[in-house]
N, CA, C and O of each residue as an XYZ file, in Angstrom:
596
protein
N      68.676     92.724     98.633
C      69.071     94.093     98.343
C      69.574     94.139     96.905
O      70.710     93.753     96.632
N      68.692     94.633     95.935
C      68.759     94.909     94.575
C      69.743     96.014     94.243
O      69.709     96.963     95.026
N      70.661     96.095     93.189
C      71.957     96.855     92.922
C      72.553     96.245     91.979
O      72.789     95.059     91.750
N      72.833     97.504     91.298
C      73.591     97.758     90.044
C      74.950     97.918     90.884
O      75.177     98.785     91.728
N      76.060     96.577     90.335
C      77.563     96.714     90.673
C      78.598     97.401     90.327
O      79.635     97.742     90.895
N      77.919     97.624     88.773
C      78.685     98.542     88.007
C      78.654    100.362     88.481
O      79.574    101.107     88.143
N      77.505    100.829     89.254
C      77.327    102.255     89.796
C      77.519    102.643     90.979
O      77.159    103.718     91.457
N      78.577    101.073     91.944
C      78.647    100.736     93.145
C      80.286    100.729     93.345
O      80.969    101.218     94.245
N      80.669     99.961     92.118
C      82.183     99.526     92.642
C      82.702    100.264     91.108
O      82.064    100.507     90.084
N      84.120    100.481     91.468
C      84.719    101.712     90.420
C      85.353     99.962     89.461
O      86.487     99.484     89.446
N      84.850     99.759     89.201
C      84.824     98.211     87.993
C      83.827     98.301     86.969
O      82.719     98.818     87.113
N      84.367     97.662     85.718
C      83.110     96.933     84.705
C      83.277     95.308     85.007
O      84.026     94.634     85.713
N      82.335     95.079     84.225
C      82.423     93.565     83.772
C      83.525     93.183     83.086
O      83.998     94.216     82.612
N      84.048     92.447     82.843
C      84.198     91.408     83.655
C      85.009     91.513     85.037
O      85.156     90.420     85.583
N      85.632     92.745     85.792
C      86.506     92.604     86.813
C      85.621     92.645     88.124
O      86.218     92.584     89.198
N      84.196     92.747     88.115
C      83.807     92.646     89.360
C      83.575     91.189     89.361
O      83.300     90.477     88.395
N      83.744     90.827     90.718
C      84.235     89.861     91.113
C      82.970     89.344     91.947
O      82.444     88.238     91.823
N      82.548     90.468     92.909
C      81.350     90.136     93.689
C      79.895     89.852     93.115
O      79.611     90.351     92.026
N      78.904     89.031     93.827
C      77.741     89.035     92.883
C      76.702     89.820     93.232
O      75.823     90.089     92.413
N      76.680     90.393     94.806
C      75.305     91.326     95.227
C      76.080     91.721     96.759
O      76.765     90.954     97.436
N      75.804     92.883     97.001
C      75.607     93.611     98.586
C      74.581     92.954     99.326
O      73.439     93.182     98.927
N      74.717     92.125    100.397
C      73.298     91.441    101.076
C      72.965     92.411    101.855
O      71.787     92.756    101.946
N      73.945     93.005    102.542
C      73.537     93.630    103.976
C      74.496     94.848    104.500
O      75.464     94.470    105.160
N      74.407     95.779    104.367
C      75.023     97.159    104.912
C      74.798     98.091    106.294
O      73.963     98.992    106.206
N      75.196     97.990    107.007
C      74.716     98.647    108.303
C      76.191     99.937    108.364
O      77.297     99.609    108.791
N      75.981    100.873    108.026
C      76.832    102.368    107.821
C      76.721    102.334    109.931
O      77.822    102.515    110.451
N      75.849    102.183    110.668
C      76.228    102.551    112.051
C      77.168    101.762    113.287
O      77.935    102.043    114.208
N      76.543    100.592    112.626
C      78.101     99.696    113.337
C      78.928     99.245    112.304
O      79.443     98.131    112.402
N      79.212    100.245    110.922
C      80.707     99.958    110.034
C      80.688     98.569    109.481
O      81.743     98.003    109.196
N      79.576     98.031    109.329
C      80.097     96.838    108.414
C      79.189     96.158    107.470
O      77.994     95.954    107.686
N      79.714     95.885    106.612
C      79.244     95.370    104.654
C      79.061     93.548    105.011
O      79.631     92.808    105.813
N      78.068     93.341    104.058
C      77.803     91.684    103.878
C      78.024     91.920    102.344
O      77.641     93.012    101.924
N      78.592     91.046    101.443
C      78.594     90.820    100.083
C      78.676     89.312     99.855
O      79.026     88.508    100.719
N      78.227     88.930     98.281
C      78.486     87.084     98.242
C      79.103     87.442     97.219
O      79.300     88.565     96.755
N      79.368     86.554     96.919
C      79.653     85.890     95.379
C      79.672     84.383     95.539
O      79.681     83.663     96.538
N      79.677     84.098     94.035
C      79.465     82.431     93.528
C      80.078     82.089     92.641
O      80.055     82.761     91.609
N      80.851     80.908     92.733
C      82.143     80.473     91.593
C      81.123     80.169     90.920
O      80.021     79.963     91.427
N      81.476     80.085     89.233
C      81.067     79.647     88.457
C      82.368     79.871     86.854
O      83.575     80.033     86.676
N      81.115     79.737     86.050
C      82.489     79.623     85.175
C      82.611     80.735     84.295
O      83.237     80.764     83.235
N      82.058     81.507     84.748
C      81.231     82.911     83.837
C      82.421     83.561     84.586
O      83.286     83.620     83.711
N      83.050     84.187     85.954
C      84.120     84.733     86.359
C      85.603     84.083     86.033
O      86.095     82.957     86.112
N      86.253     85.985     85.442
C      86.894     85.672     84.347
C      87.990     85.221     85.533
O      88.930     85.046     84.758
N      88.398     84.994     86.482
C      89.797     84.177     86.787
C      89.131     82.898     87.508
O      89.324     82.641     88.696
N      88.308     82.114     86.632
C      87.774     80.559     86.725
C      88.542     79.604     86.150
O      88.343     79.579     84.936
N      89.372     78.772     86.533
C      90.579     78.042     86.524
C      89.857     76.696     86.206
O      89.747     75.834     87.078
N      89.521     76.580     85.343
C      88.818     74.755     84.638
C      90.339     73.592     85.372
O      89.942     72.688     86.107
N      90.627     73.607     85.331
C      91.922     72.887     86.278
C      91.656     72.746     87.473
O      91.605     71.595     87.906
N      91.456     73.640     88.185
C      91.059     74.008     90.031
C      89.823     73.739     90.156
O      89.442     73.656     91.324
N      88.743     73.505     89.026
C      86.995     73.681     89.108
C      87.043     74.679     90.025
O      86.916     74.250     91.172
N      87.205     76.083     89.922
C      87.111     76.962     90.857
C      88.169     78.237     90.661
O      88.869     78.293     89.650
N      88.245     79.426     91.877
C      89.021     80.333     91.699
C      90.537     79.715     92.881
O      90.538     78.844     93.751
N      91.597     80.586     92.409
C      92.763     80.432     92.994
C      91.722     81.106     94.936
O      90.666     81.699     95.158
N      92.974     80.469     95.925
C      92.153     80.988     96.875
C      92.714     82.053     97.290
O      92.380     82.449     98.406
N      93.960     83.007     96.340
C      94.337     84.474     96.718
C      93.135     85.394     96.165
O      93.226     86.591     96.439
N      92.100     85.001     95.471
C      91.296     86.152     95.008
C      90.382     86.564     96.028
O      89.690     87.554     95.790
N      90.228     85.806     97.432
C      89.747     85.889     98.262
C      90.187     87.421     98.980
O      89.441     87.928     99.817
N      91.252     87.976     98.631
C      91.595     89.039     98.837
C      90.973     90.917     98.023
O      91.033     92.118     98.286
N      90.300     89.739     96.711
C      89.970     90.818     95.697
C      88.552     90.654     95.922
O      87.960     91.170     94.974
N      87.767     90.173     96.744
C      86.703     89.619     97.281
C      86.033     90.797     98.448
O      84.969     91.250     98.869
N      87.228     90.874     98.569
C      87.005     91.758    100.463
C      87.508     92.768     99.866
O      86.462     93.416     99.898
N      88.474     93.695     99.164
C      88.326     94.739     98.616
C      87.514     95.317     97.693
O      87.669     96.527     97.530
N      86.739     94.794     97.087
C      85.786     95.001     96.522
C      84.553     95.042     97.006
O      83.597     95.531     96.404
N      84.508     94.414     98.375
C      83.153     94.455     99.428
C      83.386     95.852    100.048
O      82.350     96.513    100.123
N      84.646     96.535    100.569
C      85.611     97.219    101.096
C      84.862     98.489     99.841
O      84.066     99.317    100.283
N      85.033     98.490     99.138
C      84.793     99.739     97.961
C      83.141     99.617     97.792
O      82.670    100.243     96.843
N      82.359     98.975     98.508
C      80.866     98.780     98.041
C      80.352     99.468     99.682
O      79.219     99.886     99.921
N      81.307     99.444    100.488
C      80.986    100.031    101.791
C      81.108    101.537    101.691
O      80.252    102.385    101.942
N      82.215    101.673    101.316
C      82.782    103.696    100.978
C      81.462    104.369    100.380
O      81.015    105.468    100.708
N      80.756    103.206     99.132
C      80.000    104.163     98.085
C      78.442    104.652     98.810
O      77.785    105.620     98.427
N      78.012    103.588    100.095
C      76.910    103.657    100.563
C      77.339    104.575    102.369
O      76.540    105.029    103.189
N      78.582    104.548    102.410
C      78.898    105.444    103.874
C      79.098    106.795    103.161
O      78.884    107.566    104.096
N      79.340    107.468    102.226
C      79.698    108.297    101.546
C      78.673    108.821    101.067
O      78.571    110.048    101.049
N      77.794    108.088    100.627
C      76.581    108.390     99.400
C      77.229    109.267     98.426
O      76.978    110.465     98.298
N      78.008    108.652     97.803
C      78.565    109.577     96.246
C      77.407    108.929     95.133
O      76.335    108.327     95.197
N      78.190    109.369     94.245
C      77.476    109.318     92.689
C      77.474    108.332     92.113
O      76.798    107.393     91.692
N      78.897    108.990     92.228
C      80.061    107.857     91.308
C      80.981    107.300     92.513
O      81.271    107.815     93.593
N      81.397    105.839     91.835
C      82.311    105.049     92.470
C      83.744    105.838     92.061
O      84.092    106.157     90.924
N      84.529    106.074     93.422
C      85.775    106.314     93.677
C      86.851    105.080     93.823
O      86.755    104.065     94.513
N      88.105    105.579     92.783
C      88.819    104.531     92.704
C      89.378    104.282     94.032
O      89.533    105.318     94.678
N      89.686    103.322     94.558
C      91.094    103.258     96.047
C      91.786    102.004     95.659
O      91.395    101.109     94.909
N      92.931    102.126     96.343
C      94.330    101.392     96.257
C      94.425    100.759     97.633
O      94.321    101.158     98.793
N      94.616     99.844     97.149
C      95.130     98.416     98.186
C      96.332     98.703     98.596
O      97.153     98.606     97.684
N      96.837     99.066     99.758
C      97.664     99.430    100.460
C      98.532     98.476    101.196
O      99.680     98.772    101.526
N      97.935     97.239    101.471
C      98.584     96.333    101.795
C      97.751     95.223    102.841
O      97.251     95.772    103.823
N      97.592     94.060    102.762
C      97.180     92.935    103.538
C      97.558     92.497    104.501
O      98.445     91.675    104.265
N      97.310     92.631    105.732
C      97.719     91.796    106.710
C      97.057     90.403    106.661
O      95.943     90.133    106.214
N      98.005     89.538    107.234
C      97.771     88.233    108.063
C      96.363     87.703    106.618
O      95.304     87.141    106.897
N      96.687     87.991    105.574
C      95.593     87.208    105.218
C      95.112     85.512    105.197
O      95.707     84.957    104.274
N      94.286     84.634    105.888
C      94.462     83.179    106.062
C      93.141     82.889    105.418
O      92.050     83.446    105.295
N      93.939     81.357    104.929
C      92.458     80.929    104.197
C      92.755     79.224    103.924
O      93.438     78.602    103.111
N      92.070     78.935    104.791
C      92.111     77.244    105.031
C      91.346     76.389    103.703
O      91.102     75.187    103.593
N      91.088     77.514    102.781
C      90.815     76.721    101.575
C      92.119     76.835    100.232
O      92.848     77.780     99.929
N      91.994     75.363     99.616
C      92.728     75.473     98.271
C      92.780     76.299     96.928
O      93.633     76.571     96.082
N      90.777     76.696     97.264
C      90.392     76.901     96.293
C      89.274     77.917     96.482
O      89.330     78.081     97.700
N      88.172     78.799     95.986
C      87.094     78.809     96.224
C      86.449     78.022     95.255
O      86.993     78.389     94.213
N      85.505     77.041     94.923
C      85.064     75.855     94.951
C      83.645     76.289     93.775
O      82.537     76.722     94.092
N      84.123     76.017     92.522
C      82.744     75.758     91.574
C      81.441     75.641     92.350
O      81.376     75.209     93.501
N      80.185     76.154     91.466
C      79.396     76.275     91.971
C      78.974     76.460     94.237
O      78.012     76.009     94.859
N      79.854     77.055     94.614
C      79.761     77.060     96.319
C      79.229     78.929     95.899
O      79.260     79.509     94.814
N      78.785     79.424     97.263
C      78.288     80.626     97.255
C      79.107     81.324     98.637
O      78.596     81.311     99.757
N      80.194     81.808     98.400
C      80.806     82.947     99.669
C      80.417     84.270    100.201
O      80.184     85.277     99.533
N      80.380     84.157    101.361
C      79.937     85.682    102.040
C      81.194     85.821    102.660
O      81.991     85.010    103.132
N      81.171     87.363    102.514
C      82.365     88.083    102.614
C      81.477     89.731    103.566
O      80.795     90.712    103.270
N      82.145     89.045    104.851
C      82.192     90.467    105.678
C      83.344     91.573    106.080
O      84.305     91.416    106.833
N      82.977     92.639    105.403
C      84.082     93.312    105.776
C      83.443     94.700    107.200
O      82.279     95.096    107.133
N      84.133     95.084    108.012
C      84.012     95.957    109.785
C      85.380     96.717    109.534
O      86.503     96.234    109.390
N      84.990     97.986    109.520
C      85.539     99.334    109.154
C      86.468     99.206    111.096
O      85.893     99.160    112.183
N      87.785     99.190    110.849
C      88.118     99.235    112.082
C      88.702    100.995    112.316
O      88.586    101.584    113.391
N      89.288    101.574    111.134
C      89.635    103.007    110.901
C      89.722    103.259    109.991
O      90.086    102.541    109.060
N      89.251    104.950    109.951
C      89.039    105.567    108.555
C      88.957    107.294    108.845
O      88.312    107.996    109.624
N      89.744    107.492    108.019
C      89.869    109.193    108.196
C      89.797    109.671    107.123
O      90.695    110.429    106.755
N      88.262    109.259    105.942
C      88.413    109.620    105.089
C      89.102    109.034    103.746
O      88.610    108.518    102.743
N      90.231    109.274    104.066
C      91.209    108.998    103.167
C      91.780    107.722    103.137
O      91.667    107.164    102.045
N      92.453    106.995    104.148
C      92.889    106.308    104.462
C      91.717    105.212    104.973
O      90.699    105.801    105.335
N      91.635    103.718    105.083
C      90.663    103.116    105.587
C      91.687    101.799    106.280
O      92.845    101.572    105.931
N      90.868    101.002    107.384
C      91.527     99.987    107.494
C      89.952     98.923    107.586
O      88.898     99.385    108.022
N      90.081     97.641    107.141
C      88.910     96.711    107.306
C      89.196     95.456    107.941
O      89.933     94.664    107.354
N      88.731     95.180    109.018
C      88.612     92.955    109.224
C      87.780     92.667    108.572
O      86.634     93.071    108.765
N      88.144     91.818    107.526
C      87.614     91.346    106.246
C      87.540     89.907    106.828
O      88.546     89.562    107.448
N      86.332     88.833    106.720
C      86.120     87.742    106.664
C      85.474     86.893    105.628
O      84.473     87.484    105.223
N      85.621     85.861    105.093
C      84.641     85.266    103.747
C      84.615     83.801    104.736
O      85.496     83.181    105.331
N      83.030     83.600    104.556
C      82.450     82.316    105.300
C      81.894     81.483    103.968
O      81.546     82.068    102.942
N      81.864     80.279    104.101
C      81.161     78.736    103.492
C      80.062     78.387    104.286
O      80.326     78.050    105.441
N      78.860     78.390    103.924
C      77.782     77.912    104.578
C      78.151     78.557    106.098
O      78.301     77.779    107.040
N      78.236     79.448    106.216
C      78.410     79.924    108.029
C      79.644     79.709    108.746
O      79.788     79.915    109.952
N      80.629     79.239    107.861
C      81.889     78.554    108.597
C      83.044     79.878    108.217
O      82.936     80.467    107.141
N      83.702     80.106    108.821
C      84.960     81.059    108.684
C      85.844     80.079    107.577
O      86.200     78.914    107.751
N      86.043     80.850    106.526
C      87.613     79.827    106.034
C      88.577     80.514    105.495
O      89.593     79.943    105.097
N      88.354     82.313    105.362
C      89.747     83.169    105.193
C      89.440     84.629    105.998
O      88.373     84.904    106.546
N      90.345     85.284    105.948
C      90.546     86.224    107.023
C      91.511     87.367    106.466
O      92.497     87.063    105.795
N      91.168     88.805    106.792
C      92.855     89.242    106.547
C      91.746     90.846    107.260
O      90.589     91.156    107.544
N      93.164     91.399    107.228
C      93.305     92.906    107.509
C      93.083     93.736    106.269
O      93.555     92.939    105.458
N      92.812     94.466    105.756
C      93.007     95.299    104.282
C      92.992     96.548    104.828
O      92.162     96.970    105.634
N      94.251     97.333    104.215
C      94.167     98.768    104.168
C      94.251     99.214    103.244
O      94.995     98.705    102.406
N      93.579    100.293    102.981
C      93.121    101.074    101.190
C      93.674    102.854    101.599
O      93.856    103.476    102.645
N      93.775    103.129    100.290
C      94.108    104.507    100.179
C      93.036    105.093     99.146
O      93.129    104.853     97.942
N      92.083    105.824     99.652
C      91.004    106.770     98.556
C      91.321    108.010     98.654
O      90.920    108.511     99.704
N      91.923    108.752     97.922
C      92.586    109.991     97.851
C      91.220    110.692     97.904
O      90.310    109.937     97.562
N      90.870    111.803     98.206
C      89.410    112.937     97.872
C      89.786    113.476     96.637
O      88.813    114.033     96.128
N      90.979    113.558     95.812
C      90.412    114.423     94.502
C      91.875    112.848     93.895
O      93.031    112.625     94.255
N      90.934    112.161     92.889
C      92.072    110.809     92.565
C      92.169    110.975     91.510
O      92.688    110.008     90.952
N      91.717    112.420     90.345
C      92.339    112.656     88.976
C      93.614    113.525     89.738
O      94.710    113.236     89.257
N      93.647    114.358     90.647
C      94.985    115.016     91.158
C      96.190    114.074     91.006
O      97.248    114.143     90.381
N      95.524    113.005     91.963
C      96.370    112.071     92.208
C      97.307    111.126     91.458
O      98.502    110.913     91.662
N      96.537    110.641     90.599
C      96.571    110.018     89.553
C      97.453    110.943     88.720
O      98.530    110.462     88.367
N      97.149    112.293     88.319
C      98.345    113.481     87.645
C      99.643    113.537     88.348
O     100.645    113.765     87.671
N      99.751    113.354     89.647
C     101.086    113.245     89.938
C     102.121    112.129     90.066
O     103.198    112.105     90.661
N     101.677    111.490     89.557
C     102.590    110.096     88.453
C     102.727    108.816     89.969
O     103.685    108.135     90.335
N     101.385    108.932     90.493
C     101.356    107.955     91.737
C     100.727    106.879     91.613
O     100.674    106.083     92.551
């Protein structure tokens, strides 16, 4: 599945994080995305050969904002706010130079405005982090944004 990230996720380069949308199903609510450490992503830690393993969080919100733009069919990418993480776990140190992660995120509620996701990122088919994510996408977010929020 061919896509421009930049007309998908409310990011430029260098802050997208993800490398492609694999798989979208809008009727049972849930996004496939990868990405791949390398050294070209700008929080690549030459120390760690790899990323810290909290970005695993900016992984699944950003899969999370690639779901809104194709359940929505907007134009333009709408900004949303990370509202807060549950239980996020991740039995890795690191995400790991050259390795390739899939990251599923399953729309558990959404009224629009408000969203909640079970976000998962797998290694070769294996589970190794987890969390809850809830986002806030306001419907008009220059309003929003004007009232000093």
């Amino acid at each position: 599945m061919e896509q421009n990230l930049e007309k998908i996720l409310p990011h430029s380069r260098p802050m997208i994080m993800i490398d492609s949308i694999d798989e979208i199903n809008i009727e049972e609510g849930y996004i496939i995305s990868s990405v791949t450490i390398n050294e070209d992503k700008i929080f690549f830690d030459k120390t760690l050969n790899g990323t810290d393993a909290l970005l695993g969080i900016e992984f699944m919100a950003q899969t999370i904002a690639g779901c809104s733009f194709f359940k929505y069919n907007i134009d333009k990418p709408k900004i949303g706010f990370l509202l807060g993480t549950r239980s996020y776990k991740c039995s890795l140190e690191k995400f790991e130079n050259g390795k390739t992660y899939s990251v599923k995120a399953r729309e558990l509620y959404c009224d629009k405005e408000l969203v909640s996701y079970e976000c998962f990122i797998y290694n070769e088919g294996i589970e190794v982090a987890s969390a809850v994510i809830n986002a806030y996408q306001p419907q008009n977010v220059d309003e929003f944004l004007k009232s000093g929020m």
